[in-house]
Amino acid sequence: MTLRLNSSQKKTPLSQITRNSFLLICFFFLLWYIISSFYFEQEELLSDKNEETLTEVHLTSLSTLSSNTTITTIADNDNSKNQLEELNKKYCGKPICKFLFVYIIGEQETKANLHFRSFSQLAEKLNRIMVLPNVGSSRIGTCNKFPFDFYYNITLLQKEFPNVLFKSENDFIFWLKERDQIKKIMNNNDKPLSILHSSVKINRSAEKTFYDDAEPNFDVYECISKFEPLMNLKDPNSRVRYTKMIIKEMDLIREKSRVEFSKLLTKVLTIDEEIILVNGYVVHPLFLQIMPVIPYNDYILNEAQKIKDKLSFSYIGIHWRLESSTPKLLPDCVQGLIKTLNKVMEEGEIKNIYLATDYPLLSTRSQSSTFGKITSYHHDAIRTLNETFKINTWVSLGGLEQLRKNEKYNKELNGSGIQGILDKLVCMNSNYFISGPKGCSRVISKYTKAIANERSNRIKNKDSDLLNVIDRWEIPL
C-alpha cells in the first residue's frame, strides 16, 4: 500500500531546514560559551594562584595615605595588638596582663601557707595577678599534681585579699595558649613574652641582703618545663631576665629591718615584665603584717567535723612526731605519755584519744618522706600505747574515705599530704592537747605551734570546750 501525503504534509524545502538548524546550533554554542566563561572565572577566583585575593585587607582612608605606606603590615600589627588586648581584658580585666607566679615555695604546708600569704601581699603591692600553684605532699608548688583548691578555699582566700586577682595554673596555661594562637594566626612573632625569672632565698650566712643579675637557668626546677614552649624560657629570642635576691636572715627577723626589706623587694620587682617567676625559700614573713591562715577546703573541714562527732566531742589530741625522737628513749617516752593520759582522762573526764603521727598508718612506710629509718623502738612504743588505750587515728575513724577509694590519691595519702591538714584541724578541736618533750618528739615545730596558736585564740574568745593550749608529757625519772 502506498502512503499518500495531503497538501498540508508536503516536505519543507532543504534550504529552510539548513537555515533553521544553523541558527539553533549558534544559539546553543553561544549559551555554552556564556556558561563556560562563568565557571572558568569562578574556578580562577578559587584557585591557589589567586589565594592572596581572599586575604582580608583593612584600608586606611585614601586621604591619609602617603605614597610609601605599607597598608597590610600596619593593619596586621594593629589587629594583633587589639586581639592581644582583648585576650588580656578577658583574663585580667586590663589591656596588659601582669602575673606573679611563685612556682616553688620551699617549705612544708604549715610554713608554706604562711609564705604564700607573704607573696600574695607582694602581688598586691605590685598590682599583679597571683598564680595559684599546685599542691600535694604537704607542699605548695607547681611540681605537685593537684590544683590549689585541693587544699584551700579560694573563695575565702579572695576575701582575705580583695585587691588581688587569683588565677589557677590552668587559667594561666589557657592564657599562654590563647596568646600563642593569636600570634600564630596573625603571623606575628614580634611580641615574645617578657619574663623575669628570679630566685628569692634566705641565706643564714649572708652578711647583707643583695639583689643582682644571675646566669640563665641557674636555679630552675625541671617541672617548670611543662609551660614550655609557651613561655619560651630556653628560646634565645625570648625576653627573659634572670636575677637573684639573697636575703640576710636578720633582715626578716627584726620588725624594723623587715619593713625596710619589704620596701626594697617591692621596689626591685616593680617592673614592666609580663610575668615574674619566683623560686622562693624565705623561712620568715616578708612583710610586717602577718595575714590569717589560708582557709582550708570545705571537704577537709567537713572530714574534721565528722571525726570530732565520732569522738563524741570529748577527746585528747596528741601530736607525736617520732622522726625527731631518740629511739633508745622511746620505751621511757611511751610510759611518760601513758601516765599523762591516765591523769588527764581522769581529771578532765575525757574518754577518747586521737593520735596525729608520722608513724606508718596505711602502709609500712612512714607518713613523712624524710622519716626513713623506723626501728624496733618505734614499733614497740606504738604497740605499747595501743595495748594500753584505744587509740584513734584518721585511718581508724574512716577519714578521707572518698579519696582512699581512688588510686590517684594513694601517694598523697601514704605520705605527708592532705591528712596532715586533717590531723591539724582535729587536734585544734580537741578538748586537751599534748605533745612530746625533747628526746621523745620534735619540740620546735611550726606544725605544733600552729595548733597551739589557734587553741590560744579560741580560749581568749571564751571557747569553753578547750581545757588547755598545749602540754608536754614528761619522761619518768
XYZ file of C-alpha atoms in Angstrom:
477
model
C 0.000 0.000 0.000
C 1.284 3.401 -0.948
C 1.220 6.203 1.624
C -0.028 9.438 0.172
C 0.527 12.914 1.602
C -2.093 15.632 1.508
C -1.178 19.193 0.742
C -0.513 20.147 4.358
C 2.026 17.356 4.668
C 4.226 18.384 1.833
C 8.006 18.426 2.565
C 9.758 21.626 3.729
C 12.456 22.758 1.333
C 16.058 21.685 2.300
C 17.325 25.245 2.378
C 14.820 26.151 5.062
C 15.873 23.204 7.250
C 19.549 24.062 6.935
C 18.999 27.701 7.892
C 16.937 26.806 10.985
C 19.453 24.220 12.142
C 22.285 26.655 11.783
C 20.511 29.253 13.936
C 19.716 26.657 16.565
C 23.338 25.485 16.660
C 24.547 29.054 17.013
C 22.154 29.629 19.893
C 23.361 26.608 21.819
C 27.030 27.445 21.125
C 26.531 30.959 22.461
C 24.789 29.613 25.550
C 27.629 27.115 26.161
C 30.214 29.876 25.798
C 28.493 32.106 28.333
C 28.136 29.311 30.912
C 31.689 28.071 30.400
C 33.088 31.572 30.791
C 31.203 31.993 34.050
C 32.515 28.759 35.586
C 36.010 29.423 34.276
C 36.049 32.794 36.045
C 34.795 31.244 39.291
C 37.395 28.500 39.107
C 40.124 31.048 38.567
C 38.953 33.039 41.592
C 39.065 29.979 43.820
C 42.345 28.583 42.518
C 45.578 28.547 44.607
C 47.075 31.103 42.235
C 44.635 33.717 43.446
C 44.538 32.723 47.132
C 46.015 36.046 48.208
C 42.951 37.862 46.893
C 40.897 36.270 49.697
C 43.067 37.733 52.480
C 41.215 40.395 54.391
C 42.732 43.824 53.744
C 41.960 46.762 56.038
C 42.194 50.022 54.129
C 43.003 53.344 55.654
C 41.166 56.408 54.345
C 42.696 57.389 50.979
C 43.155 60.970 52.078
C 45.584 59.923 54.827
C 47.773 57.570 52.782
C 51.214 58.580 51.683
C 52.876 57.070 48.646
C 55.186 54.814 50.695
C 52.638 53.490 53.238
C 52.581 49.686 53.666
C 48.941 49.095 54.464
C 48.937 45.338 55.189
C 51.786 45.393 57.723
C 50.317 48.244 59.747
C 46.864 46.672 59.739
C 48.144 43.235 60.822
C 50.101 44.696 63.743
C 47.147 46.760 64.868
C 44.808 43.790 64.657
C 47.257 41.578 66.535
C 47.632 44.196 69.228
C 43.863 44.565 69.506
C 43.347 40.823 69.803
C 46.019 40.540 72.500
C 44.415 43.386 74.402
C 41.004 41.728 74.167
C 42.502 38.472 75.433
C 44.092 40.285 78.374
C 40.856 42.079 79.196
C 39.052 38.745 79.239
C 41.550 37.104 81.601
C 42.910 40.016 83.597
C 40.413 42.836 83.216
C 43.161 45.046 81.751
C 44.798 45.541 78.309
C 48.068 44.176 79.739
C 48.309 41.082 81.969
C 50.966 41.054 84.654
C 51.481 37.906 86.703
C 53.398 36.937 89.820
C 53.998 33.192 89.776
C 55.840 31.858 92.824
C 56.187 28.386 91.408
C 58.204 26.894 94.269
C 57.789 27.611 97.993
C 60.446 25.617 99.814
C 58.612 24.568 102.975
C 56.002 22.068 104.139
C 52.364 23.101 104.313
C 52.258 24.971 107.635
C 55.177 27.253 106.709
C 54.284 27.287 103.015
C 50.840 28.551 103.991
C 52.496 31.499 105.716
C 54.898 32.236 102.870
C 52.193 32.077 100.217
C 50.356 34.773 102.159
C 53.514 36.908 102.133
C 53.856 36.568 98.362
C 50.156 37.394 97.964
C 50.879 40.622 99.829
C 53.705 41.222 97.365
C 51.316 40.646 94.443
C 49.053 43.317 95.912
C 51.946 45.777 96.246
C 52.998 45.115 92.643
C 49.412 45.182 91.333
C 49.908 41.754 89.747
C 47.734 38.695 89.297
C 48.775 35.910 91.661
C 49.025 32.484 90.039
C 47.869 29.700 92.356
C 50.447 26.878 92.189
C 49.560 23.229 92.515
C 49.669 21.451 95.866
C 50.460 17.961 97.148
C 52.668 16.052 99.599
C 52.204 18.890 102.096
C 53.779 21.374 99.672
C 52.744 24.359 97.584
C 54.469 24.411 94.203
C 53.990 23.702 90.535
C 55.853 20.372 90.780
C 52.853 18.897 92.618
C 49.917 17.272 90.836
C 46.766 18.651 92.498
C 45.186 22.086 91.958
C 45.419 24.709 94.679
C 41.817 24.184 95.804
C 42.592 20.559 96.711
C 43.901 22.030 99.976
C 42.452 25.521 100.132
C 39.241 27.524 99.816
C 39.911 30.014 97.020
C 36.693 31.953 97.640
C 37.708 32.729 101.221
C 41.288 33.412 100.136
C 39.933 36.035 97.737
C 38.054 37.660 100.621
C 41.287 37.884 102.613
C 42.976 39.569 99.647
C 40.190 41.562 97.935
C 42.694 43.618 95.918
C 44.489 40.610 94.425
C 43.184 38.659 91.442
C 43.995 34.949 91.760
C 44.253 32.586 88.787
C 44.837 28.828 88.778
C 47.686 27.191 86.897
C 45.132 26.009 84.331
C 43.899 29.583 83.824
C 47.485 30.683 83.359
C 48.146 27.935 80.798
C 44.967 28.829 78.876
C 46.115 32.447 78.711
C 49.520 31.352 77.394
C 47.904 29.094 74.792
C 45.416 31.688 73.554
C 48.144 34.294 73.348
C 50.254 31.866 71.329
C 47.337 31.133 68.962
C 46.791 34.827 68.283
C 50.458 35.210 67.379
C 50.277 32.249 65.008
C 47.041 33.352 63.316
C 48.356 36.856 62.779
C 51.817 35.522 61.848
C 53.166 37.935 64.397
C 56.284 36.832 66.241
C 57.496 40.250 67.308
C 55.737 40.110 70.685
C 57.579 37.483 72.759
C 56.673 37.258 76.431
C 58.709 39.426 78.724
C 59.703 37.415 81.788
C 61.735 37.992 84.921
C 62.898 34.715 86.446
C 64.173 35.307 89.957
C 65.414 33.287 92.899
C 64.405 34.858 96.232
C 66.068 32.953 99.062
C 67.277 33.412 102.590
C 70.908 32.679 103.372
C 71.742 32.353 107.049
C 75.423 33.047 106.451
C 74.846 36.120 104.258
C 76.378 39.313 105.639
C 73.931 41.522 103.787
C 70.893 41.368 101.544
C 71.552 41.969 97.855
C 69.770 41.741 94.503
C 71.706 41.115 91.291
C 71.631 39.582 87.820
C 72.076 35.824 87.527
C 73.086 33.288 84.933
C 70.240 31.876 82.788
C 68.511 28.844 84.313
C 70.853 28.913 87.315
C 68.168 27.833 89.789
C 65.316 26.185 87.880
C 63.168 23.218 88.806
C 62.687 20.798 85.923
C 58.918 20.640 86.379
C 58.565 24.207 85.144
C 59.266 22.775 81.698
C 55.557 21.884 81.476
C 54.967 25.520 80.492
C 57.260 25.188 77.500
C 57.280 26.151 74.709
C 54.574 28.665 75.661
C 56.884 30.684 77.924
C 59.962 30.087 75.759
C 62.362 30.255 78.692
C 65.062 28.470 76.709
C 64.475 30.315 73.437
C 67.366 32.741 72.805
C 64.920 35.104 71.090
C 62.732 35.413 74.181
C 62.852 38.364 76.518
C 63.850 36.557 79.729
C 65.861 38.164 82.507
C 67.420 36.213 85.376
C 68.058 37.687 88.821
C 68.704 36.521 92.354
C 67.958 38.001 95.747
C 69.995 36.698 98.659
C 68.390 37.675 101.971
C 70.246 38.147 105.231
C 68.149 36.309 107.840
C 68.183 39.109 110.410
C 66.588 41.402 107.857
C 63.430 39.274 108.151
C 63.585 38.524 111.883
C 63.708 42.090 113.205
C 60.497 44.000 112.551
C 62.173 47.291 111.706
C 64.526 45.733 109.178
C 61.674 43.647 107.743
C 59.826 46.866 106.911
C 62.900 48.151 105.071
C 63.374 44.839 103.301
C 59.754 44.727 102.090
C 60.218 48.187 100.576
C 63.364 47.012 98.782
C 61.657 43.857 97.491
C 58.699 45.828 96.176
C 60.967 48.401 94.552
C 63.207 45.976 92.627
C 60.210 43.950 91.412
C 58.221 46.966 90.241
C 58.971 46.255 86.601
C 57.230 46.064 83.218
C 57.744 42.355 82.525
C 54.508 40.477 81.937
C 55.498 37.532 84.135
C 57.593 37.385 87.286
C 58.608 33.794 88.045
C 59.906 33.229 91.569
C 61.677 30.292 93.132
C 61.193 31.175 96.780
C 62.651 29.988 100.067
C 62.231 32.706 102.664
C 61.561 30.941 106.048
C 60.172 34.124 107.651
C 57.352 36.550 106.710
C 58.246 39.164 104.089
C 56.017 41.932 105.444
C 55.344 43.330 108.880
C 51.642 42.424 108.774
C 51.012 38.675 109.010
C 47.794 37.675 107.278
C 45.407 34.964 108.614
C 45.947 31.335 107.668
C 44.694 30.451 104.176
C 41.318 28.761 104.801
C 41.177 25.069 104.004
C 38.878 23.367 101.532
C 35.359 22.647 102.842
C 35.882 18.944 102.210
C 38.745 18.780 104.734
C 36.810 20.857 107.281
C 33.840 18.514 106.953
C 36.097 15.483 107.451
C 37.482 17.033 110.654
C 33.953 17.630 111.900
C 32.983 14.004 111.176
C 35.932 12.777 113.241
C 35.021 15.121 116.074
C 31.456 13.743 116.004
C 32.712 10.148 116.125
C 34.825 11.013 119.171
C 31.682 12.339 120.908
C 33.220 15.823 121.225
C 35.334 14.502 124.090
C 38.929 13.612 123.271
C 42.601 14.262 123.895
C 44.623 15.217 120.833
C 48.239 14.005 120.660
C 50.835 15.156 118.173
C 53.709 12.704 118.247
C 56.358 13.148 115.584
C 58.521 10.085 116.057
C 61.057 11.051 113.404
C 62.593 13.597 115.771
C 62.813 11.220 118.745
C 65.834 9.430 120.144
C 64.950 5.754 119.527
C 66.523 4.402 122.736
C 64.454 6.867 124.784
C 61.142 5.663 123.321
C 60.392 2.988 125.998
C 60.539 5.734 128.639
C 58.723 8.196 126.367
C 55.692 5.964 125.936
C 55.487 5.316 129.687
C 55.503 9.062 130.317
C 52.726 9.513 127.738
C 50.609 6.743 129.305
C 50.943 8.321 132.749
C 49.906 11.737 131.419
C 46.917 10.320 129.505
C 45.629 8.497 132.586
C 45.804 11.685 134.618
C 44.105 13.911 132.037
C 41.357 11.370 131.270
C 40.556 11.027 134.975
C 40.678 14.715 135.899
C 39.025 16.023 132.742
C 36.564 13.157 132.382
C 37.686 12.672 128.787
C 37.013 9.280 127.205
C 38.751 9.243 123.824
C 42.231 9.665 122.394
C 43.215 10.876 118.924
C 46.777 10.411 117.682
C 48.356 12.542 114.939
C 51.663 10.964 114.000
C 54.193 10.309 111.256
C 54.230 6.604 112.167
C 53.037 4.335 109.278
C 49.250 4.025 109.200
C 48.348 2.919 105.667
C 51.499 1.045 104.712
C 54.886 0.023 106.056
C 56.302 3.412 105.131
C 56.248 6.474 107.347
C 53.768 9.279 106.736
C 56.799 11.567 106.355
C 59.068 11.493 103.298
C 62.082 12.312 105.496
C 61.396 9.635 108.118
C 63.028 6.584 106.547
C 64.635 4.603 109.366
C 61.907 3.090 111.527
C 63.367 0.916 114.273
C 62.008 -1.695 116.648
C 61.925 1.046 119.304
C 59.365 2.940 117.252
C 57.229 -0.152 116.666
C 57.359 -1.182 120.330
C 56.366 2.286 121.552
C 53.245 2.413 119.361
C 52.373 -1.198 120.218
C 52.587 -0.435 123.961
C 50.369 2.621 123.538
C 47.779 0.625 121.555
C 47.720 -2.160 124.132
C 47.042 0.346 126.926
C 44.369 2.521 125.286
C 42.085 2.522 122.306
C 43.981 4.854 120.026
C 42.039 6.569 117.242
C 43.596 7.938 114.068
C 42.247 9.457 110.847
C 42.551 5.971 109.300
C 40.692 4.046 112.037
C 37.896 6.637 112.027
C 37.403 6.466 108.258
C 38.775 9.897 107.438
C 39.113 10.936 103.775
C 37.227 7.805 102.764
C 36.294 9.064 99.290
C 39.909 9.858 98.460
C 41.059 6.451 99.717
C 38.799 4.792 97.136
C 40.657 6.455 94.267
C 44.115 5.186 93.321
C 45.306 8.576 92.094
C 45.453 9.745 95.730
C 47.486 6.774 97.013
C 50.827 8.570 97.043
C 49.282 11.618 98.689
C 47.620 9.592 101.448
C 50.694 7.447 102.102
C 52.895 10.479 102.659
C 52.743 13.821 104.411
C 49.813 15.186 102.464
C 46.218 16.183 102.951
C 45.856 14.012 106.059
C 48.419 16.252 107.779
C 45.981 19.134 107.412
C 43.167 16.914 108.702
C 45.214 15.893 111.759
C 46.000 19.533 112.452
C 42.315 20.509 112.383
C 41.280 17.591 114.612
C 43.950 18.490 117.193
C 42.874 22.129 117.135
C 39.380 20.963 118.104
C 40.460 18.553 120.860
C 39.435 19.244 124.455
C 43.007 18.689 125.594
C 46.181 18.810 123.512
C 49.590 17.335 124.313
C 52.885 16.817 122.519
C 56.182 15.183 123.386
C 59.210 16.559 125.249
C 62.729 16.808 123.897
C 64.082 13.382 123.077
C 60.597 11.960 122.507
C 59.372 14.306 119.831
C 60.186 17.439 117.935
C 59.871 20.386 120.313
C 60.394 23.294 117.908
C 57.682 22.566 115.349
C 55.751 25.079 113.278
C 53.041 22.451 112.909
C 52.577 22.066 116.677
C 52.876 25.821 117.152
C 50.114 26.447 114.610
C 47.815 24.152 116.586
C 48.731 25.863 119.861
C 48.236 29.355 118.420
C 44.761 28.515 117.165
C 43.820 26.982 120.513
C 45.155 30.037 122.334
C 42.997 32.330 120.201
C 39.926 30.213 120.887
C 40.499 30.250 124.637
C 40.861 34.032 124.530
C 37.498 34.084 122.772
C 35.995 32.088 125.688
C 35.788 28.735 123.895
C 34.834 26.621 126.939
C 35.396 23.257 125.217
C 39.175 23.697 125.320
C 40.857 22.845 128.622
C 44.405 23.888 127.668
C 46.579 25.326 124.917
C 49.321 22.672 124.871
C 51.073 20.499 127.459
C 54.066 18.190 127.099
C 54.303 14.884 128.859
C 57.376 14.125 130.922
C 59.867 11.283 130.776
C 59.705 9.303 134.073
C 62.813 9.605 136.232
